[in-house]
Tab-separated table of C-alpha atoms in Angstrom:
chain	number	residue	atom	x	y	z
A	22	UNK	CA	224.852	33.549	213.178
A	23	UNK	CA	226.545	30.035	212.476
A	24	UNK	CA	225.167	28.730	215.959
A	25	UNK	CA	221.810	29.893	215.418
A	26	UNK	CA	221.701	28.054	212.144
A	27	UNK	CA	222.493	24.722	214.243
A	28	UNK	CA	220.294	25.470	216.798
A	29	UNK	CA	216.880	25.819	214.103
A	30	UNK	CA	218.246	21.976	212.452
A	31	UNK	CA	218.161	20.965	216.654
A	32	UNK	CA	215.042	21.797	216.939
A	33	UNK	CA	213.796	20.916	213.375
A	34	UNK	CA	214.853	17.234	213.943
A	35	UNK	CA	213.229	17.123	216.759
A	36	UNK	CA	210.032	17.579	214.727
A	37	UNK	CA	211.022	15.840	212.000
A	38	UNK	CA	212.659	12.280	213.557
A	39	UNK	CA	212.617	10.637	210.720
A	40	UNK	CA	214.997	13.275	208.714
A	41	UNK	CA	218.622	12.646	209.314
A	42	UNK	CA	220.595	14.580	211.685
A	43	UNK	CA	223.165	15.206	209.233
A	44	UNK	CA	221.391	16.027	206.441
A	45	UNK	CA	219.640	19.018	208.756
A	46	UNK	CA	223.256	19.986	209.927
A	47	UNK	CA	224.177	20.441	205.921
A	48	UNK	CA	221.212	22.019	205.222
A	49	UNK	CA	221.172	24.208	207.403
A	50	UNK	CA	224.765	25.236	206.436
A	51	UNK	CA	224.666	24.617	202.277
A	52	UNK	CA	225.010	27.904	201.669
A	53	UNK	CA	228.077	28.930	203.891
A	54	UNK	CA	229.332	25.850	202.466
A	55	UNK	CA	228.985	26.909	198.896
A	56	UNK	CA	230.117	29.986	200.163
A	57	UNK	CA	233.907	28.536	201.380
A	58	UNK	CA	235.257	27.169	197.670
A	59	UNK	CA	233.928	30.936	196.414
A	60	UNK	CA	236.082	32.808	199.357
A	61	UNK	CA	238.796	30.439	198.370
A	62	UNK	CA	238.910	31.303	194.873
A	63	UNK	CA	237.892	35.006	195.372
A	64	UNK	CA	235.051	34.911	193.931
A	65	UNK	CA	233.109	36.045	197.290
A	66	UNK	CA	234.824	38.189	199.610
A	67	UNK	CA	234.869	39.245	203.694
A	68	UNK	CA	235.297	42.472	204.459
A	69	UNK	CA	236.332	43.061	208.108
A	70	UNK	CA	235.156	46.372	209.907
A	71	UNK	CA	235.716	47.749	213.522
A	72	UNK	CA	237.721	45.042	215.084
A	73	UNK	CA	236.890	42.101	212.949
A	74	UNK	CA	234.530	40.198	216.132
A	75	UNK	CA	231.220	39.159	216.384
A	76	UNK	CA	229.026	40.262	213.439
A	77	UNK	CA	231.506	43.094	212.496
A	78	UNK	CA	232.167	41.834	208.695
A	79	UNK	CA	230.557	43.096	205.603
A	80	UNK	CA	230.186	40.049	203.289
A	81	UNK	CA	230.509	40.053	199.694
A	82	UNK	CA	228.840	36.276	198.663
A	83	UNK	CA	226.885	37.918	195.793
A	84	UNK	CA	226.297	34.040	194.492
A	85	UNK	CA	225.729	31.727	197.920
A	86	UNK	CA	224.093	34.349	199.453
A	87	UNK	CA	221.993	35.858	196.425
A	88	UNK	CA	218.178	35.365	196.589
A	89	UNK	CA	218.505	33.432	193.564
A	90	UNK	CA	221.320	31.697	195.059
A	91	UNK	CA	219.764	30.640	197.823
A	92	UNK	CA	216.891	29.292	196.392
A	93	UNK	CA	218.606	27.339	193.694
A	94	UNK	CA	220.711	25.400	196.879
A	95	UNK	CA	217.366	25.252	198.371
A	96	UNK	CA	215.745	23.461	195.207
A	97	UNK	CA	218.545	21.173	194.794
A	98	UNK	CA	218.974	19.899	197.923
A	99	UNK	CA	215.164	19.427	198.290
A	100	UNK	CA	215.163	17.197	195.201
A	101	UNK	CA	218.444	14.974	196.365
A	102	UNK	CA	216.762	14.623	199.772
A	103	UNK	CA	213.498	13.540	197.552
A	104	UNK	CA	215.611	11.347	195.475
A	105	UNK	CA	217.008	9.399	198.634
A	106	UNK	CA	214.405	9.585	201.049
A	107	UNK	CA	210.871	11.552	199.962
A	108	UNK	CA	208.459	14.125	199.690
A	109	UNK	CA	208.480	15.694	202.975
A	110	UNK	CA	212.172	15.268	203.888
A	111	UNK	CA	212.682	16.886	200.457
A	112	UNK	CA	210.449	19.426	201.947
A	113	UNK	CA	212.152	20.162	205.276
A	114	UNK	CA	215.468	20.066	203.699
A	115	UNK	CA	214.668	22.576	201.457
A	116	UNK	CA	213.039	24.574	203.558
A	117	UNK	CA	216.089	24.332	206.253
A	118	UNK	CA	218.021	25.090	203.390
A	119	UNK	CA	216.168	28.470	202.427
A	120	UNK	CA	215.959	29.360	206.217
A	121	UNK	CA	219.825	29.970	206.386
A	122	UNK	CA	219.036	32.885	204.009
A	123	UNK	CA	216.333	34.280	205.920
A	124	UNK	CA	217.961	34.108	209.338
A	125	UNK	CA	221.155	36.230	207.596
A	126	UNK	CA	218.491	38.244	205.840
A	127	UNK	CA	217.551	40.075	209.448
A	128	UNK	CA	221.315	40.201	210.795
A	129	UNK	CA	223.445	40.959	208.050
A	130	UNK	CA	224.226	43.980	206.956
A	131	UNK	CA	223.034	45.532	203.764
A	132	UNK	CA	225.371	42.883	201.840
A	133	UNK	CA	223.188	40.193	200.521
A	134	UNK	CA	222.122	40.816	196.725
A	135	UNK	CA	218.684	39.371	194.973
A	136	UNK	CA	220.469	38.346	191.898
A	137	UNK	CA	223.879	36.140	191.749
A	138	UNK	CA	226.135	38.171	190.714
A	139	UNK	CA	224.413	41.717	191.730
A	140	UNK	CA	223.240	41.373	188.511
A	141	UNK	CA	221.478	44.583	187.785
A	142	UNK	CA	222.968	46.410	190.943
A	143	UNK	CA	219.735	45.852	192.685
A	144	UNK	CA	219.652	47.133	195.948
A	145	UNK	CA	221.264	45.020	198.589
A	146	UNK	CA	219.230	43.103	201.519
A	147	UNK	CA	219.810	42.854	205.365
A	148	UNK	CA	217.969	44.383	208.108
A	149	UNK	CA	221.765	44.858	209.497
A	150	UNK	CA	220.692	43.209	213.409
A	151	UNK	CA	225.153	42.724	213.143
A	152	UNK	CA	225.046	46.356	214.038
A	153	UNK	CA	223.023	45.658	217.606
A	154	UNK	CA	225.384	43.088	218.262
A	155	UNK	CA	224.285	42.326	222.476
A	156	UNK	CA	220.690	42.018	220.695
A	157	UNK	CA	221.653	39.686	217.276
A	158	UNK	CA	223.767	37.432	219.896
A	159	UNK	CA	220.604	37.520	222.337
A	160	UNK	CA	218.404	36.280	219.007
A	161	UNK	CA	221.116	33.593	217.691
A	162	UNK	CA	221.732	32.793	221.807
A	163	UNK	CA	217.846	31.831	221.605
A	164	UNK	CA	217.758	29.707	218.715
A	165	UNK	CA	220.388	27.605	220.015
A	166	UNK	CA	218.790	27.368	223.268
A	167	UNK	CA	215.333	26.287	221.768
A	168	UNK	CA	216.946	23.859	219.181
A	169	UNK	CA	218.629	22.274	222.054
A	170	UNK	CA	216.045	21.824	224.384
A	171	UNK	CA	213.482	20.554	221.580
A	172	UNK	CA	216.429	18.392	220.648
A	173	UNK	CA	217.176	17.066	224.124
A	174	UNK	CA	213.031	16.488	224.712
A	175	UNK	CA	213.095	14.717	221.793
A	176	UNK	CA	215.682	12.330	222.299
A	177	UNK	CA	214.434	11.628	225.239
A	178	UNK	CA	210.894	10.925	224.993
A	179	UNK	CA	211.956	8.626	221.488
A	180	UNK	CA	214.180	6.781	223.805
A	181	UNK	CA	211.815	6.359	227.077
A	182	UNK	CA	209.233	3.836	225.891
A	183	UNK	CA	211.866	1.361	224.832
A	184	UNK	CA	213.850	0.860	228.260
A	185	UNK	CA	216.272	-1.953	228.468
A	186	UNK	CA	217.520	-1.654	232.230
A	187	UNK	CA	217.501	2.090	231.832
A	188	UNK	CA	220.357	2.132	229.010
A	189	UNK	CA	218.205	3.293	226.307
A	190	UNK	CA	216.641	6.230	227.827
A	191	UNK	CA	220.062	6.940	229.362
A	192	UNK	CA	221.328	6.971	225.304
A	193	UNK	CA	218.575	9.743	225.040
A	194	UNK	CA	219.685	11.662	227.759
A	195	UNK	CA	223.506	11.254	226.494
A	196	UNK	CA	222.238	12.364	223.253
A	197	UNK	CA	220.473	15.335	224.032
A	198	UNK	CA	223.099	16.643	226.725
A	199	UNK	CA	225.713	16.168	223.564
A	200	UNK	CA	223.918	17.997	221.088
A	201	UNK	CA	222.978	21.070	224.415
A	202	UNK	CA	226.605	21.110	224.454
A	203	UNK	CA	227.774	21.388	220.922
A	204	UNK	CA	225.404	23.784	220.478
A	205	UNK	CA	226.086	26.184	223.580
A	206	UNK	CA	230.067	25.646	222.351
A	207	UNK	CA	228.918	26.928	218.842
A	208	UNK	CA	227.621	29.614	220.164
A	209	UNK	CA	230.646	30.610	222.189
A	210	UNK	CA	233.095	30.179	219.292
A	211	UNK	CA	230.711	32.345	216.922
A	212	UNK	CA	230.097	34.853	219.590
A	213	UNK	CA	234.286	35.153	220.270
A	214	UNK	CA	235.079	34.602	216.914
A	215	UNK	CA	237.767	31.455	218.491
């Protein structure tokens, strides 16, 4: 589901223009990102089943992907954004933070403890979509669709009213075309697994 996180930041910023783009891309991401340094070391673990593609891994990030986890990185990264900019980008960008959790929440598989750690062997969340996986790329397909195009109608209406011999809106066109792309090519090299 890495493309469908992208696509939700799309369409976020294009609700929230004053939040930086990057800031929603990281966000959106923090906790496969704290995840990475944890595979490295082996702390959290992949487990590849069936042939290894699209959706077909069980993963074992009982502390980036905990609950608890994921709300800390959520709270953190809503108080930096607060810190540099303010109350509600602190909001979205904790909230963006928390929604990478909730998106894996409905396709992973059972995999995704409350507690770091599995503290407690609690039982494990995921409503396991990764097992449908024409219907969890059809979902993730979506949200990159509707990101981009509330991207794309973003940047351009923010760049129509302030025409300069057409470059400006042609910079929001340009924009929102880029991001359609990058997003649709996300998708593709999630869905492949290139």
């Amino acid at each position: 589901m890495f493309a469908g996180h992208f696509g939700l930041a799309a369409g976020v910023k294009a609700m929230a223009p004053k939040v930086p783009l990057w800031a929603l891309m990281v966000s959106t991401q923090l906790l496969d990102i704290a995840f990475v340094p944890l595979l490295l070391t082996g702390v959290e673990s992949m487990e590849p089943i069936g042939d290894g593609g699209y959706g077909e891994s069980i993963i074992h990030a009982d502390y980036s992907h905990s609950l608890v986890g994921a709300l800390v990185l959520s709270f953190i990264a809503g108080l930096i954004a607060w810190r540099v900019w303010n109350r509600r980008s602190a909001v979205i960008i904790g909230s963006v933070t928390f929604s990478h959790w909730l998106i894996d929440l409905v396709v992973h598989r059972s995999d995704m403890p409350i507690l770091a750690g599995n503290f407690g062997d609690l039982p494990l969340l995921g409503f396991r979509l990764w097992e449908l996986p024409t219907v969890a790329a059809i979902l993730e397909l979506a949200l990159v669709l509707v990101g981009a195009i509330l991207y794309f109608r973003s940047a351009v209406a923010r760049s129509g009213g302030q025409k300069v011999n057409g470059a400006k809106r042609f910079q929001g066109y340009l924009a929102g075309s880029i991001m359609a792309l990058l997003l649709i090519l996300a998708f593709v090299s999630d869905y492949f697994s290139i």
